[in-house]
PDB file of C-alpha atoms in Angstrom:
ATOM      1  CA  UNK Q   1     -10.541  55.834 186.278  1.00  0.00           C
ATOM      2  CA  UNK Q   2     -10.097  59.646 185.573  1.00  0.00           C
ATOM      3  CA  UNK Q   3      -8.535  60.243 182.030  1.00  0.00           C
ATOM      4  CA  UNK Q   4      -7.454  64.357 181.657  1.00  0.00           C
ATOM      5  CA  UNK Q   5      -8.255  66.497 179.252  1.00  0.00           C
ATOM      6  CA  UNK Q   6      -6.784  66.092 175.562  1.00  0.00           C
ATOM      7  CA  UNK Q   7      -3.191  67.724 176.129  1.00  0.00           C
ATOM      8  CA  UNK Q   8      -3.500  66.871 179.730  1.00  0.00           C
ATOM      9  CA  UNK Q   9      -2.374  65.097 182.534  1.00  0.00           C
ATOM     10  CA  UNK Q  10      -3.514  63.055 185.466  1.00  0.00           C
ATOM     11  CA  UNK Q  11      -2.340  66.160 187.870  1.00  0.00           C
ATOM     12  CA  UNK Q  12      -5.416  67.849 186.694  1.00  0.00           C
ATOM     13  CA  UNK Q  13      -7.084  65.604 189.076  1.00  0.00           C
ATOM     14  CA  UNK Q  14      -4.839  66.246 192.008  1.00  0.00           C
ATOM     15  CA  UNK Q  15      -7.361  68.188 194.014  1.00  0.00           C
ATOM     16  CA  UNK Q  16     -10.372  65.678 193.393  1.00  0.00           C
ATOM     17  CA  UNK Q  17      -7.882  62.182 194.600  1.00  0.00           C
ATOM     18  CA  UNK Q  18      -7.917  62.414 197.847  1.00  0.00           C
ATOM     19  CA  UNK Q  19     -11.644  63.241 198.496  1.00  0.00           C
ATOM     20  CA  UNK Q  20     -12.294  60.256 196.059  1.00  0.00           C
ATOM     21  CA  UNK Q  21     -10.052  57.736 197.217  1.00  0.00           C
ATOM     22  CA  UNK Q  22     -12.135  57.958 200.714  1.00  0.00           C
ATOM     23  CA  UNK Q  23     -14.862  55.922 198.863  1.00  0.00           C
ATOM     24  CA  UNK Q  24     -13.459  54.584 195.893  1.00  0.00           C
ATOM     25  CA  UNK Q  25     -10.011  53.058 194.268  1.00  0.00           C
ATOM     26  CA  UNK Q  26      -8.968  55.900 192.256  1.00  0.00           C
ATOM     27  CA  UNK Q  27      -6.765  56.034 189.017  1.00  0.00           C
ATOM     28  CA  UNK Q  28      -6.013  58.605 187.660  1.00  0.00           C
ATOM     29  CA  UNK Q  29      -3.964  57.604 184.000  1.00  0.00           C
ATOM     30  CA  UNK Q  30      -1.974  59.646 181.603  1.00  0.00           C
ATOM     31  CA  UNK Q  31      -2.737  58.460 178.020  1.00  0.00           C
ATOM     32  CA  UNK Q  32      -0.671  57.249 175.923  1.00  0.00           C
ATOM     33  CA  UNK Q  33       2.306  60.619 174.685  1.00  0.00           C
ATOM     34  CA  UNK Q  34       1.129  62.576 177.003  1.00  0.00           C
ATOM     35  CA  UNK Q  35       2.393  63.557 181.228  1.00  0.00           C
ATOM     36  CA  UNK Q  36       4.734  60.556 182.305  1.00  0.00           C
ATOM     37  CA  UNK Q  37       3.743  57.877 179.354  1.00  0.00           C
ATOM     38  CA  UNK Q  38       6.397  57.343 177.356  1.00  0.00           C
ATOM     39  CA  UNK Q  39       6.630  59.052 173.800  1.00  0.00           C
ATOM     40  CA  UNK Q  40       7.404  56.741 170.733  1.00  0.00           C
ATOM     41  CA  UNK Q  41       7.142  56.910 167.162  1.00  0.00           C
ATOM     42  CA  UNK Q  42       3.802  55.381 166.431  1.00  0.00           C
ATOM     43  CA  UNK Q  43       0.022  55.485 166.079  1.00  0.00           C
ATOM     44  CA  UNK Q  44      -1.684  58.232 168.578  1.00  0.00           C
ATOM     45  CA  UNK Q  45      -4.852  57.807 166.890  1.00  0.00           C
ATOM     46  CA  UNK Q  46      -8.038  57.561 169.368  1.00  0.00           C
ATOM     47  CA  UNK Q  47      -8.865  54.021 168.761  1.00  0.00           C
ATOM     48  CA  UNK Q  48      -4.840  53.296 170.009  1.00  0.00           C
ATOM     49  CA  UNK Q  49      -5.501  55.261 172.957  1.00  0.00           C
ATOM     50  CA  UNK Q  50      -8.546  53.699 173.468  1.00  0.00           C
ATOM     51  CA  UNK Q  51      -7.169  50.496 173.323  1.00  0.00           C
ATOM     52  CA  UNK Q  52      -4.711  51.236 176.164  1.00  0.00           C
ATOM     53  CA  UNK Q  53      -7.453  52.539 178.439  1.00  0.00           C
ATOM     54  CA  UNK Q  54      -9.665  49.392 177.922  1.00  0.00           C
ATOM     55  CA  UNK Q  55      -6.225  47.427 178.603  1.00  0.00           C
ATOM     56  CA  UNK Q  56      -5.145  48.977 181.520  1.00  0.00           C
ATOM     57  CA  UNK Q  57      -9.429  48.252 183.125  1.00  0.00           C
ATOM     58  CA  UNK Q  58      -8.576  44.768 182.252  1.00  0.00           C
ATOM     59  CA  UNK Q  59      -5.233  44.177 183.621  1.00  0.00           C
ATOM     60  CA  UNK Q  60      -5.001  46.476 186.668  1.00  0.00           C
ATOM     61  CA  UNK Q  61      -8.339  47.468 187.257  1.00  0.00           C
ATOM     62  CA  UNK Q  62      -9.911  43.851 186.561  1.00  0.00           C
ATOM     63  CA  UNK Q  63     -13.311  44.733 187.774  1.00  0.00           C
ATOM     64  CA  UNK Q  64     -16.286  46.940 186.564  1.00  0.00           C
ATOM     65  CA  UNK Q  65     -15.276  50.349 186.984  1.00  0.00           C
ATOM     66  CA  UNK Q  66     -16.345  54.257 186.879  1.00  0.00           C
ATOM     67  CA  UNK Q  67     -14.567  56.141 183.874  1.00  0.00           C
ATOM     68  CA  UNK Q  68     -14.743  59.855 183.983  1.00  0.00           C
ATOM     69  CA  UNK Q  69     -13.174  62.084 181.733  1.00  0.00           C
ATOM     70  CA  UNK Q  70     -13.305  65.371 179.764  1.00  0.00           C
ATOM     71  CA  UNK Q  71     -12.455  67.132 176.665  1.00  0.00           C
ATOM     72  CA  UNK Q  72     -12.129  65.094 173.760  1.00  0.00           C
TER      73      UNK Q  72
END
């Protein structure tokens, strides 16, 4: 799973996908108010965030898993 860059978006991986996906199952995720995700009134705080990440490895990943990211 590749999470961008605080302020980011999964098309900062674009270049990297391809290359990857020829060995691995790649996902590349926007987090939560940021790219495609939706934008609500809510809590953006880094434990919510992290909460959807470890979500989303247990529901659609649903096995151990690589997580790369960078920034914050």
């Amino acid at each position: 799973m590749l999470i961008p860059a605080q302020m980011g978006t999964w098309e900062s991986y674009e270049r990297v996908l391809i290359p990857l996906a020829e060995r691995f199952r790649v996902y590349a995720v926007d987090v939560r108010g940021h790219g495609g995700s939706s934008w609500t009134t809510g809590d953006y705080s880094w434990d919510s965030v992290g909460g959807d990440l470890a979500g989303f490895l247990k529901d659609v990943v649903g096995r151990p898993a690589v997580v790369s990211g960078n920034s914050s």
